[in-house]
Tab-separated table of C-alpha atoms in Angstrom:
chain	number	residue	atom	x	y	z
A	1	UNK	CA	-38.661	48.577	55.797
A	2	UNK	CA	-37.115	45.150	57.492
A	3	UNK	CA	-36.391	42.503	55.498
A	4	UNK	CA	-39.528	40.224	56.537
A	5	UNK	CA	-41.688	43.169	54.690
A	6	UNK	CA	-39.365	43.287	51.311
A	7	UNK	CA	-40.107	39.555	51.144
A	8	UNK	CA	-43.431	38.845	51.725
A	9	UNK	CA	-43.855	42.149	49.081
A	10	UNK	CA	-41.576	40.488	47.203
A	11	UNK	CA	-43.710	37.035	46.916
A	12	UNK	CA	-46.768	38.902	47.189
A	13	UNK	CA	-45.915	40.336	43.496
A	14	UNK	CA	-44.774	37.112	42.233
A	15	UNK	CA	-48.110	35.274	43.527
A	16	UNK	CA	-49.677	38.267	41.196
A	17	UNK	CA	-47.728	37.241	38.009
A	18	UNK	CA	-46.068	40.683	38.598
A	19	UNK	CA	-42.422	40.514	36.987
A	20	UNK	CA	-39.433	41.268	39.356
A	21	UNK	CA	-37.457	44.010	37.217
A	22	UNK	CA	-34.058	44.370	37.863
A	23	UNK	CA	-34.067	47.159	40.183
A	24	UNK	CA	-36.716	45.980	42.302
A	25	UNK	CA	-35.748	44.414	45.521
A	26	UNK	CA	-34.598	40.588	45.511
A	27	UNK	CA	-33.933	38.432	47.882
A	28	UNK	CA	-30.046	37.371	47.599
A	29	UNK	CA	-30.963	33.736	46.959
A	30	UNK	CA	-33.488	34.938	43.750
A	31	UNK	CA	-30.336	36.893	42.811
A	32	UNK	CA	-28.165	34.272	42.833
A	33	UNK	CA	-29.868	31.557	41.327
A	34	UNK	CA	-31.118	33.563	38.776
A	35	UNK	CA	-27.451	34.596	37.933
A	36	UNK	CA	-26.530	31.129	37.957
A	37	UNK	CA	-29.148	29.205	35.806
A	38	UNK	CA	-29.195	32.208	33.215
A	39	UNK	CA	-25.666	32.411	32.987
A	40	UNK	CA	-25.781	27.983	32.500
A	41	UNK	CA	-28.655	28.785	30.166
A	42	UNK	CA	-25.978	31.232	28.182
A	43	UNK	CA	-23.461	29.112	28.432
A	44	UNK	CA	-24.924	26.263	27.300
A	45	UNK	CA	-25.869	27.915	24.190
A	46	UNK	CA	-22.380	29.234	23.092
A	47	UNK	CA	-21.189	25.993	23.783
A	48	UNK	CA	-23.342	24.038	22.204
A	49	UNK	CA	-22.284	26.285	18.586
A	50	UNK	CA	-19.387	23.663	18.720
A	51	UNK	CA	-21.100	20.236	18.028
A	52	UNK	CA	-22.708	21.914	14.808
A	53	UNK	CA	-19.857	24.150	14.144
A	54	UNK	CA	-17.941	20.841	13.159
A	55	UNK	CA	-20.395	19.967	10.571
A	56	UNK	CA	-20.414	23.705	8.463
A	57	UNK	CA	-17.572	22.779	6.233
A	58	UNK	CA	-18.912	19.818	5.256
A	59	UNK	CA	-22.779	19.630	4.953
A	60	UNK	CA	-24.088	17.760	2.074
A	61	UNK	CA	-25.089	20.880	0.045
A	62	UNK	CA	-24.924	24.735	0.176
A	63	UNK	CA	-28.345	25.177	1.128
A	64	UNK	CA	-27.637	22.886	4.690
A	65	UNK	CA	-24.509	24.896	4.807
A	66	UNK	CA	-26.146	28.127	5.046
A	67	UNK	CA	-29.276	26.735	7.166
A	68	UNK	CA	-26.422	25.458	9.398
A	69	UNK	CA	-24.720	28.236	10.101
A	70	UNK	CA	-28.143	30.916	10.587
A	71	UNK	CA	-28.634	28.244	13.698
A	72	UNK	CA	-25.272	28.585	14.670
A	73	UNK	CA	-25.217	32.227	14.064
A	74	UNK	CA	-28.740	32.481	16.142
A	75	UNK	CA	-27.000	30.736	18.858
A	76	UNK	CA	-24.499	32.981	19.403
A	77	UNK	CA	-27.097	35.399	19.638
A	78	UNK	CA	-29.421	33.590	22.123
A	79	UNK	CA	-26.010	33.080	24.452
A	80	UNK	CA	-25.244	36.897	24.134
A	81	UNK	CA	-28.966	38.018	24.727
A	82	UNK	CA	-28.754	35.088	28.233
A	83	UNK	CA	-25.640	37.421	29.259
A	84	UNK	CA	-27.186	40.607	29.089
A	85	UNK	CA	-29.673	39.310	30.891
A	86	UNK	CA	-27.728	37.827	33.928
A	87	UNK	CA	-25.870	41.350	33.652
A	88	UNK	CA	-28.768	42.931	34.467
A	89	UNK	CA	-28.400	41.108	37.883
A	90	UNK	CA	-25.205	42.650	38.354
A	91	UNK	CA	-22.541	39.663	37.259
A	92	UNK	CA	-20.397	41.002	34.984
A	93	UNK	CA	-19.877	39.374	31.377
A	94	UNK	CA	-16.154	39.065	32.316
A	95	UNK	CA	-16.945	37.167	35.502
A	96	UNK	CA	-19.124	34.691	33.746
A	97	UNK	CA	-16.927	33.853	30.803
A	98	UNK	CA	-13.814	33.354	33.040
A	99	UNK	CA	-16.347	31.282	35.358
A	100	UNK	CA	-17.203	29.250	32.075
A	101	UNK	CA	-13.369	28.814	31.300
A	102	UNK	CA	-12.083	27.989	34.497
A	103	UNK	CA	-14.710	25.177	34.887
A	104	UNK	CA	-16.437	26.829	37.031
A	105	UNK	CA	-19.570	27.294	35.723
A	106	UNK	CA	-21.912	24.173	33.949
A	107	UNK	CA	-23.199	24.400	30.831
A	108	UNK	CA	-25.903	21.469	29.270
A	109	UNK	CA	-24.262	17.839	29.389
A	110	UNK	CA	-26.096	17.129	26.107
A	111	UNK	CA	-23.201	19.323	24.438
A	112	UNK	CA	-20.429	16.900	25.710
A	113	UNK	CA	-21.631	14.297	23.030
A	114	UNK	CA	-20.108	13.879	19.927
A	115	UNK	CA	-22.108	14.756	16.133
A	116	UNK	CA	-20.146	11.659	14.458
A	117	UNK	CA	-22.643	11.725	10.932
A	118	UNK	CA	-24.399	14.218	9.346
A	119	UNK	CA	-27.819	12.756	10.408
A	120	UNK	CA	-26.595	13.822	13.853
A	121	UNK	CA	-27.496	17.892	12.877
A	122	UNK	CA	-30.708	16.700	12.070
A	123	UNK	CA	-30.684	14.223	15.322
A	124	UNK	CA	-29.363	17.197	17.161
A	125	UNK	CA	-32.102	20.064	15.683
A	126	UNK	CA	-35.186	17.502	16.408
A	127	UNK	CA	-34.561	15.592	19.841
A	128	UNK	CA	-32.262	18.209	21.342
A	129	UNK	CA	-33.510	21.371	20.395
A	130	UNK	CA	-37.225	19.891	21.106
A	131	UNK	CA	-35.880	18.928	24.073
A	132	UNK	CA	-34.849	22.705	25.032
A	133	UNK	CA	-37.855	24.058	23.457
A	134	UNK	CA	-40.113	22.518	26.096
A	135	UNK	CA	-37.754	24.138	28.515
A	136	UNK	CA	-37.736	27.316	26.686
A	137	UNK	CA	-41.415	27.899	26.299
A	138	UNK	CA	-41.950	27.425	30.184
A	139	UNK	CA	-39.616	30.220	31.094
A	140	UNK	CA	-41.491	32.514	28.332
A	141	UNK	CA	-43.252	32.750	31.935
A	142	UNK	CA	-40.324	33.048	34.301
A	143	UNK	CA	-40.928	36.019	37.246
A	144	UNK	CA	-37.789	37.575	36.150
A	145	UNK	CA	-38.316	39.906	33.476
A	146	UNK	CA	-35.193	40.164	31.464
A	147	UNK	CA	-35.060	36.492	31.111
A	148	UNK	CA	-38.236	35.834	30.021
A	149	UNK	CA	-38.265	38.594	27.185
A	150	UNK	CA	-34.618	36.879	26.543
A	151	UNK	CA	-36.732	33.459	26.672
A	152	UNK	CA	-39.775	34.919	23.990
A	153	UNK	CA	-37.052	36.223	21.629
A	154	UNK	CA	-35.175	32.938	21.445
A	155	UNK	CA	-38.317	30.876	21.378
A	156	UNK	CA	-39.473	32.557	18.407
A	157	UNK	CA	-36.077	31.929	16.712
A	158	UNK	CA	-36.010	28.254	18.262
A	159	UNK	CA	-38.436	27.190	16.306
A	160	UNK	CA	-36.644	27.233	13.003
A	161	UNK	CA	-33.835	25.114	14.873
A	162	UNK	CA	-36.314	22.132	15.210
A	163	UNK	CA	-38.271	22.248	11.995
A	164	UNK	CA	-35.084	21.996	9.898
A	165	UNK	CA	-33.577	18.932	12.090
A	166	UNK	CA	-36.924	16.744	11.157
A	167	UNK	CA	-36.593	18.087	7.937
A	168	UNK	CA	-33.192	16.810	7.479
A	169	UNK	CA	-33.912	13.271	9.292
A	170	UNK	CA	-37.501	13.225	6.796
A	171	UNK	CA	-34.739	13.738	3.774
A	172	UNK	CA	-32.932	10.892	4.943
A	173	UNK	CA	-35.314	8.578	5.813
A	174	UNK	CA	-36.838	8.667	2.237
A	175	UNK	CA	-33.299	8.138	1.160
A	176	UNK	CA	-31.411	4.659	0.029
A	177	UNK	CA	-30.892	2.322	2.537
A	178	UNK	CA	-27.367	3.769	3.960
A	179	UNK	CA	-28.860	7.161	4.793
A	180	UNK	CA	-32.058	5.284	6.803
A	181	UNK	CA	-29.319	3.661	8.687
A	182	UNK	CA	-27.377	7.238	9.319
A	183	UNK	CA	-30.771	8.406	10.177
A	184	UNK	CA	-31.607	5.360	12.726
A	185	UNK	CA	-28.101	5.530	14.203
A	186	UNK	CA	-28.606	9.035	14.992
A	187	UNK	CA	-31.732	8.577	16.886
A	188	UNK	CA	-30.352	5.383	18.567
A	189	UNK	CA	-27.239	7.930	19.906
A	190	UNK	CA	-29.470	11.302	20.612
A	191	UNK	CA	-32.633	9.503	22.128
A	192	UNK	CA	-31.137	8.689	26.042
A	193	UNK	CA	-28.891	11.589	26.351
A	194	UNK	CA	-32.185	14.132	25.226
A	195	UNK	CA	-33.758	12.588	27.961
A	196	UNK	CA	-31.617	13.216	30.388
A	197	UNK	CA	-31.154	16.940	29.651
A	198	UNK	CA	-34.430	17.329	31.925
A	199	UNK	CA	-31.735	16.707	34.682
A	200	UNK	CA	-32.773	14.231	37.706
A	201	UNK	CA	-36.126	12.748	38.729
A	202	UNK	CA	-38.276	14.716	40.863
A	203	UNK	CA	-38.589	11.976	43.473
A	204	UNK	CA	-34.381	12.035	43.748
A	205	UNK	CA	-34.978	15.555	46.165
A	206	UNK	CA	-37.111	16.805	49.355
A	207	UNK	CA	-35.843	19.949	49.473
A	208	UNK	CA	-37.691	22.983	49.630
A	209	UNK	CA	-38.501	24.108	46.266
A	210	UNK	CA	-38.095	28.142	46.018
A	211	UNK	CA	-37.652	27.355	42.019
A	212	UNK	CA	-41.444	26.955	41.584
A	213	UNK	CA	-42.237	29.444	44.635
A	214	UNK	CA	-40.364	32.288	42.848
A	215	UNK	CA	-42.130	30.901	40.021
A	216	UNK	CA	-38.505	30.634	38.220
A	217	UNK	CA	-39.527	27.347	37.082
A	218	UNK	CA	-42.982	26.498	36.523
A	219	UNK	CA	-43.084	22.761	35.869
A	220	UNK	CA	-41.168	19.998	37.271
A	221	UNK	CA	-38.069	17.728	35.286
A	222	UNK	CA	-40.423	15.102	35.346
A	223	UNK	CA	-43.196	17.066	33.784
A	224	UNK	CA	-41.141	18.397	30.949
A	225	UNK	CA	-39.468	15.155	29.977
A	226	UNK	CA	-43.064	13.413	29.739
A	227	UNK	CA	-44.366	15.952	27.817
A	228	UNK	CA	-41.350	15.695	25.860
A	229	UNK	CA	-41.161	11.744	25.524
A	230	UNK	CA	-45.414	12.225	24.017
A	231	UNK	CA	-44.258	14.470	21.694
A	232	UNK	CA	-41.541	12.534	19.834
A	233	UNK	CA	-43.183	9.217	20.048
A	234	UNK	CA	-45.912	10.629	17.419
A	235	UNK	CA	-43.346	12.347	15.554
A	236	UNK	CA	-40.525	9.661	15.195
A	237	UNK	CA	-43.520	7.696	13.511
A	238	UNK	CA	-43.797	10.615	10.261
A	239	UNK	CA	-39.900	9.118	9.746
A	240	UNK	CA	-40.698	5.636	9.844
A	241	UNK	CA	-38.102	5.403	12.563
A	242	UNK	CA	-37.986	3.681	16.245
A	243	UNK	CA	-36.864	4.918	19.732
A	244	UNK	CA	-34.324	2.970	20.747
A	245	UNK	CA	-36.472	1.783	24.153
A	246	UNK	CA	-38.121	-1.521	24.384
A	247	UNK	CA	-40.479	-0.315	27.306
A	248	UNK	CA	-41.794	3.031	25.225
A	249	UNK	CA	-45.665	2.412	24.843
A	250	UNK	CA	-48.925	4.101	25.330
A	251	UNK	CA	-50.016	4.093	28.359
A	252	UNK	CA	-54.074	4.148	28.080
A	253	UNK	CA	-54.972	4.768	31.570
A	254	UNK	CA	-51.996	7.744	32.541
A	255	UNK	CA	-53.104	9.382	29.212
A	256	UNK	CA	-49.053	9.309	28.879
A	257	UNK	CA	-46.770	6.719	27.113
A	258	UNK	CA	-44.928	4.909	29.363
A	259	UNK	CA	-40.731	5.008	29.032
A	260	UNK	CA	-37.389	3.183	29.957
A	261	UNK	CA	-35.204	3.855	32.787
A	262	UNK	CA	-32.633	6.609	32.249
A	263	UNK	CA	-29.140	4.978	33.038
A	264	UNK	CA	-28.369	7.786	35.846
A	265	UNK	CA	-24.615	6.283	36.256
A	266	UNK	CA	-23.698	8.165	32.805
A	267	UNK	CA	-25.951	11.374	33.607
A	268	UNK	CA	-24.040	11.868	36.475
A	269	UNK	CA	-20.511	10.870	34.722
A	270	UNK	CA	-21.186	13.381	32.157
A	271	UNK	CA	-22.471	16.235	34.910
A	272	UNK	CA	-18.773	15.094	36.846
A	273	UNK	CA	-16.628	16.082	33.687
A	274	UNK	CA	-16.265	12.690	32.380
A	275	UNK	CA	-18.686	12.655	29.336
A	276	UNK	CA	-16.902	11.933	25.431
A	277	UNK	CA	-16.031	15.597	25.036
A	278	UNK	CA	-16.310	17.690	28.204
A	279	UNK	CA	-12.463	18.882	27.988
A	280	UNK	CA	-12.522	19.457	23.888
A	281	UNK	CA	-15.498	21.254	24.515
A	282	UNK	CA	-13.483	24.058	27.375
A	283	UNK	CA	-10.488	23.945	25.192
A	284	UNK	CA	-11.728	24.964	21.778
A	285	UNK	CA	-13.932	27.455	24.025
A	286	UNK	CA	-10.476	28.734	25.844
A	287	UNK	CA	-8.463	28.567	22.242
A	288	UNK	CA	-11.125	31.238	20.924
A	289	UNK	CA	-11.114	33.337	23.544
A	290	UNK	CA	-7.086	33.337	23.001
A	291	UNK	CA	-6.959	33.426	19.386
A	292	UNK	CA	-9.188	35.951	19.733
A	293	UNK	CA	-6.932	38.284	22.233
A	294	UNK	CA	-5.880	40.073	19.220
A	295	UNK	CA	-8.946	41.466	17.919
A	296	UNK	CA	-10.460	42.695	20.961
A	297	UNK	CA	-7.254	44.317	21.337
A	298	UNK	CA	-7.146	46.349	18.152
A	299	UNK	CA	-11.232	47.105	18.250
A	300	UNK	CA	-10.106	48.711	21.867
A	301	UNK	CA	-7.335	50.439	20.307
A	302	UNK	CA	-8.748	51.639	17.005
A	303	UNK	CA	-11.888	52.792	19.472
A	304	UNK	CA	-9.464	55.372	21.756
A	305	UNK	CA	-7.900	56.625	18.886
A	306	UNK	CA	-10.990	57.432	16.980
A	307	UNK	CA	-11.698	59.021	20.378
A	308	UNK	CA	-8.482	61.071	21.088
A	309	UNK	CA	-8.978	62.024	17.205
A	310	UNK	CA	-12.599	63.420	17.701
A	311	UNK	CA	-11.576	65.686	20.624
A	312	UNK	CA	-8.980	66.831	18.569
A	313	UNK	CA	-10.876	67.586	15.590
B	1	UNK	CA	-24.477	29.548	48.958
B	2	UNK	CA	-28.077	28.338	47.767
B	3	UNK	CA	-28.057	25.668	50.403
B	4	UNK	CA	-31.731	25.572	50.308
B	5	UNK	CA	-32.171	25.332	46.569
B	6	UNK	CA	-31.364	21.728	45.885
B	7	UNK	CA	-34.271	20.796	43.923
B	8	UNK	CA	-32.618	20.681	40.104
B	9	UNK	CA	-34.406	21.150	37.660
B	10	UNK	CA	-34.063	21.341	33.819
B	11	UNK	CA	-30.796	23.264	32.575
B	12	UNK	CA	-29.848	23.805	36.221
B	13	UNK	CA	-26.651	21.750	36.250
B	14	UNK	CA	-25.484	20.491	39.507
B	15	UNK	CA	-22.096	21.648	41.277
B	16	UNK	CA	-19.733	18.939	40.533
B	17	UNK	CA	-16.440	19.297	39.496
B	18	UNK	CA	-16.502	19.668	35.770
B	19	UNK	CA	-13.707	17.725	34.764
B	20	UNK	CA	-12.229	21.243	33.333
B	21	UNK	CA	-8.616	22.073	33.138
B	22	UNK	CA	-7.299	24.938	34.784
B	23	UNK	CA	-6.670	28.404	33.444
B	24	UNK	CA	-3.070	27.819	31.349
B	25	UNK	CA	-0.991	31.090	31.928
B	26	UNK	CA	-1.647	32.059	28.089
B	27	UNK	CA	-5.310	32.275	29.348
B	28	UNK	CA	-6.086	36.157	29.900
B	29	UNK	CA	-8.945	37.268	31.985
B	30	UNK	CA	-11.725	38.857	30.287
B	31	UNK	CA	-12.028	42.456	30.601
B	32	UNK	CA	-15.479	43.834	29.199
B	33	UNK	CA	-16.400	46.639	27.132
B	34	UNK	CA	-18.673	49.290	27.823
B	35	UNK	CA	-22.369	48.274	27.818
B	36	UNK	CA	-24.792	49.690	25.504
B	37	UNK	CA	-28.334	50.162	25.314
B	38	UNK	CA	-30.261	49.024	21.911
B	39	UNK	CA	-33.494	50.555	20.722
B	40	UNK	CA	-34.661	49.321	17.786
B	41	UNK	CA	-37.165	50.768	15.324
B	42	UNK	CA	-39.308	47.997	13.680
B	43	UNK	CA	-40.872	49.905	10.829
B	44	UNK	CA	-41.744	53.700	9.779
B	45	UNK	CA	-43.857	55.367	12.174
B	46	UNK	CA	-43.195	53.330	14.919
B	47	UNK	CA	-41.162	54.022	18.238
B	48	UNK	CA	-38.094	52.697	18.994
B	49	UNK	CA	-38.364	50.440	21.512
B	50	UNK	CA	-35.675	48.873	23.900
B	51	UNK	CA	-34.779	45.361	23.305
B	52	UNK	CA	-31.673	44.434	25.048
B	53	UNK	CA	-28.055	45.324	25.275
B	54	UNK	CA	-24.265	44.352	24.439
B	55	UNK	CA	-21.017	45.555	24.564
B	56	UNK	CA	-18.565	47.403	22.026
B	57	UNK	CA	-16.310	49.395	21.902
B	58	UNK	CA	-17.451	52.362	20.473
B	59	UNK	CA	-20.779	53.592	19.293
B	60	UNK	CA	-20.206	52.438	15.228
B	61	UNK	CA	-19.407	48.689	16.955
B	62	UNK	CA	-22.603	49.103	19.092
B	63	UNK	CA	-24.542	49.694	16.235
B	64	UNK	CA	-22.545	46.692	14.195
B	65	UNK	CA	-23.570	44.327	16.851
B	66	UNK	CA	-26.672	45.147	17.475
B	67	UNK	CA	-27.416	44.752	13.801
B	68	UNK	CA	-26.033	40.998	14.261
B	69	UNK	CA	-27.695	40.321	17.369
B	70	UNK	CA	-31.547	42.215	17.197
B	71	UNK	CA	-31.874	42.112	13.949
B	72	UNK	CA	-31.256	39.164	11.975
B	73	UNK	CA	-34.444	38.479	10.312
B	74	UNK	CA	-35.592	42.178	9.775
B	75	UNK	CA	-36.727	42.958	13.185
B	76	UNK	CA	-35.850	46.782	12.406
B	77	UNK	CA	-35.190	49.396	9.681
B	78	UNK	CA	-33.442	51.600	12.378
B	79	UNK	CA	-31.198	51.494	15.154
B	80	UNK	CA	-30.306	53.558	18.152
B	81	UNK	CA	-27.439	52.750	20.681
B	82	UNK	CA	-26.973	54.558	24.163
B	83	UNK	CA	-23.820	53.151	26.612
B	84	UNK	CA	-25.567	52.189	29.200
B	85	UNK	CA	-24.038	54.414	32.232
B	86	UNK	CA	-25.790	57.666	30.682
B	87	UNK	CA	-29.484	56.461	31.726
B	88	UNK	CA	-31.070	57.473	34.300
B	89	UNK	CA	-34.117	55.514	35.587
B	90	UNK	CA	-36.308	56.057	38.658
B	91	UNK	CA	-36.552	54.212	41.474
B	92	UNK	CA	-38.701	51.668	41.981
B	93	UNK	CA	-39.183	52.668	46.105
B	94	UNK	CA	-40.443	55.857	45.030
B	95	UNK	CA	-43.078	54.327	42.436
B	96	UNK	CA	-46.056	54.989	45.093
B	97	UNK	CA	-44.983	58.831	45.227
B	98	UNK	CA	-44.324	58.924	41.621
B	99	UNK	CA	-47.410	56.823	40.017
B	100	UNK	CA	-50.204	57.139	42.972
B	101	UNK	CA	-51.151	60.509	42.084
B	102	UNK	CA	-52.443	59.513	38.697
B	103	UNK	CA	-54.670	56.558	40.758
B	104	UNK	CA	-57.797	58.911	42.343
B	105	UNK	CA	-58.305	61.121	38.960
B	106	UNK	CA	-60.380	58.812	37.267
B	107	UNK	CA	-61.811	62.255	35.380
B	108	UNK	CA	-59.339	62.009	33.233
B	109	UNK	CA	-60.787	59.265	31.184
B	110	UNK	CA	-63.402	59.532	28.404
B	111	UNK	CA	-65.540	56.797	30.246
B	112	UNK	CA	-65.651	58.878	33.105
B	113	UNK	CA	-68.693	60.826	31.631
B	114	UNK	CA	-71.792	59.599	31.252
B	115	UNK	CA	-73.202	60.601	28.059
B	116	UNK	CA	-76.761	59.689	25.976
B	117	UNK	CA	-76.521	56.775	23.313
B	118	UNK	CA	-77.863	59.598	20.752
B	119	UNK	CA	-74.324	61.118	21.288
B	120	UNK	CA	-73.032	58.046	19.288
B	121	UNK	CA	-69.022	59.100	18.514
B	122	UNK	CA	-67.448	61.458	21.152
């Protein structure tokens, strides 16, 4: 069949809402941008176990210790379901985490922020999790089909992630004075940089757009982040807390509220490397995947000897 | 590469340089494990039913991991693992020869037949 065929076959099925399976044909650029933003997508998650990880040994209690580390633990899980997913595509886990290590590949800027207080993993479970949730529950629908059962597993799991970072907040802002103003701080530090996870405007491109043709994405940055912004402007009320944005009202006539400018200068400092904790965040990634040598190691030995033992036996 | 996909959208990070340090010599490239398939069976009397895969090892690991990763809030009461490279699966250019057949032989549904009302349950 020539190639003209395979694609218009190929969009024909995606017009359909017929998922793309991974041995169906593809053309090379779904391949490769589906490789790319699933393996981000992974990436971002097992990075972003490190921002929370630093709070595990010293939550306030045993019961936010062991909430804290099921989300951590779950997020190790959503990364490794991502990779078998962009696997199925034919990149190789190996490729992908040397990719990741090397610099290579991007994971979410929001991770490349510091959790300074403990109101910060409730901060972090409201704003930025909701903030990844909208994402989330749009690719539910992606066209390709591993990633959006990955995308229905993790959503279902997500949820969880949220619900206990308002909780926390909700604890704190019914708390003495001091832990309103941990509470306040952490929505003063979380609010812009959420925002900006939606990436750039969509006015900043004219480029074709084979995202939403391939029906990879299904709504626009712009979309998401207003969605997003109508959301927690009701919610931040329940707290008795403010967004830190002069400009955020209700805007009657849009049906929308109306927001601040995003200050693009530090999205795009943070995207370039430059952010409070981009090159922490590779090292302690690269230190466990050395200190870790040693294990893989011995489960590789202990697994041909069991092996030579068997045939043996 | 991609040079007509420039729209970015949410958790598509651009290409920029990422500020990261090179590889350090201790660094050692990854070298993967087999892959395994995971079925999982939810409760008694259901199928299993494929939900993913990872790598291991061995078969034991396979199952260890897939108890970590599938099932954390008791999404199964039984496991099976298969490495990956012993499937076979069709192929999805010979679905036409392989599924059409089935398409013309509407007979072989109940609602086929047109029966009296006073036949109630059949």
């Amino acid at each position: 069949m020539e190639m003209r065929n395979l694609e218009e076959l190929f969009q024909q099925k995606i017009d359909q809402e017929v998922k793309i399976e991974p041995k169906d044909w593809m053309p090379d650029a779904y391949r490769k941008t589906n490789i790319r933003q699933i393996s981000q997508h992974a990436h971002s998650e097992i990075v972003g176990m490190l921002p929370e990880g630093n709070w595990i040994s010293r939550a306030p209690s045993l019961k936010r210790k062991a909430i804290l580390i099921a989300k951590v633990q779950d997020e190790a899980g959503h990364g490794l379901y991502l990779y078998a997913a962009a696997e199925t595509l034919g990149q190789s886990r190996e490729q992908m985490i040397n990719d990741l290590h090397s610099g290579k590949a991007k994971y979410s800027s929001i991770f490349n922020y510091p959790t300074l207080t403990w109101a910060d993993m409730g901060a972090v479970g409201w704003l930025v999790d909701g903030a990844a949730i909208m994402n989330q529950v749009m690719l539910t629908r992606t066209s390709y089909g591993p990633y959006a059962r990955a995308m229905v597993r993790i959503c279902k799991e997500e949820s969880f992630h949220q619900r206990q970072g308002f909780e926390t907040l909700l604890v704190l802002s019914k708390g003495s004075e001091a832990q309103r103003a941990l509470c306040q701080d952490a929505i003063n530090r979380w609010w812009w940089p959420s925002l900006m996870m939606f990436g750039p405007r969509d006015s900043e491109s004219t480029n074709s757009d084979m995202s939403m043709k391939w029906k990879i994405k299904r709504k626009t940055n712009d979309e998401l982040r207003q969605q997003f912004v109508d959301m927690i402007a009701e919610q931040v009320k329940l707290l008795g807390m403010t967004l830190p944005d002069p400009n955020l009202r209700w805007n009657e006539s849009r049906n929308h509220c109306d927001f601040g400018e995003i200050n693009w200068d530090e999205f795009w400092q943070v995207v370039k490397g430059n952010g409070p904790c981009n090159k922490e965040r590779l090292e302690a990634r690269k230190k466990a995947w050395e200190d870790g040598a040693w294990v893989r190691e011995a489960a590789q030995a202990h697994a041909n000897k069991q092996r030579t033992r068997n045939k043996a036996a | 590469m991609l040079h007509f996909i420039k729209k970015l959208y949410y958790g598509d990070i651009p290409d920029a340089s990422s500020g990261a340090a090179p590889l350090n010599d201790k660094q050692q490239p990854a070298t993967d494990w087999p892959l395994w398939e995971v079925f999982i069976r939810s409760k008694q009397g259901l199928d299993h039913k494929h939900v993913g895969s990872l790598h291991a090892t061995d078969a034991q690991m396979a199952i260890e991991n897939a108890r970590d990763v599938y099932t954390r809030r008791q999404e199964g009461v039984s496991i099976w693992v298969v490495e990956s490279k012993y499937i076979t699966a069709s192929n999805p250019a010979e679905a036409g020869e392989l599924y059409e057949p089935a398409a013309d032989k509407v007979y072989r549904h109940p609602t086929f037949y047109d029966l009296p009302d006073e036949v109630k349950h059949m």
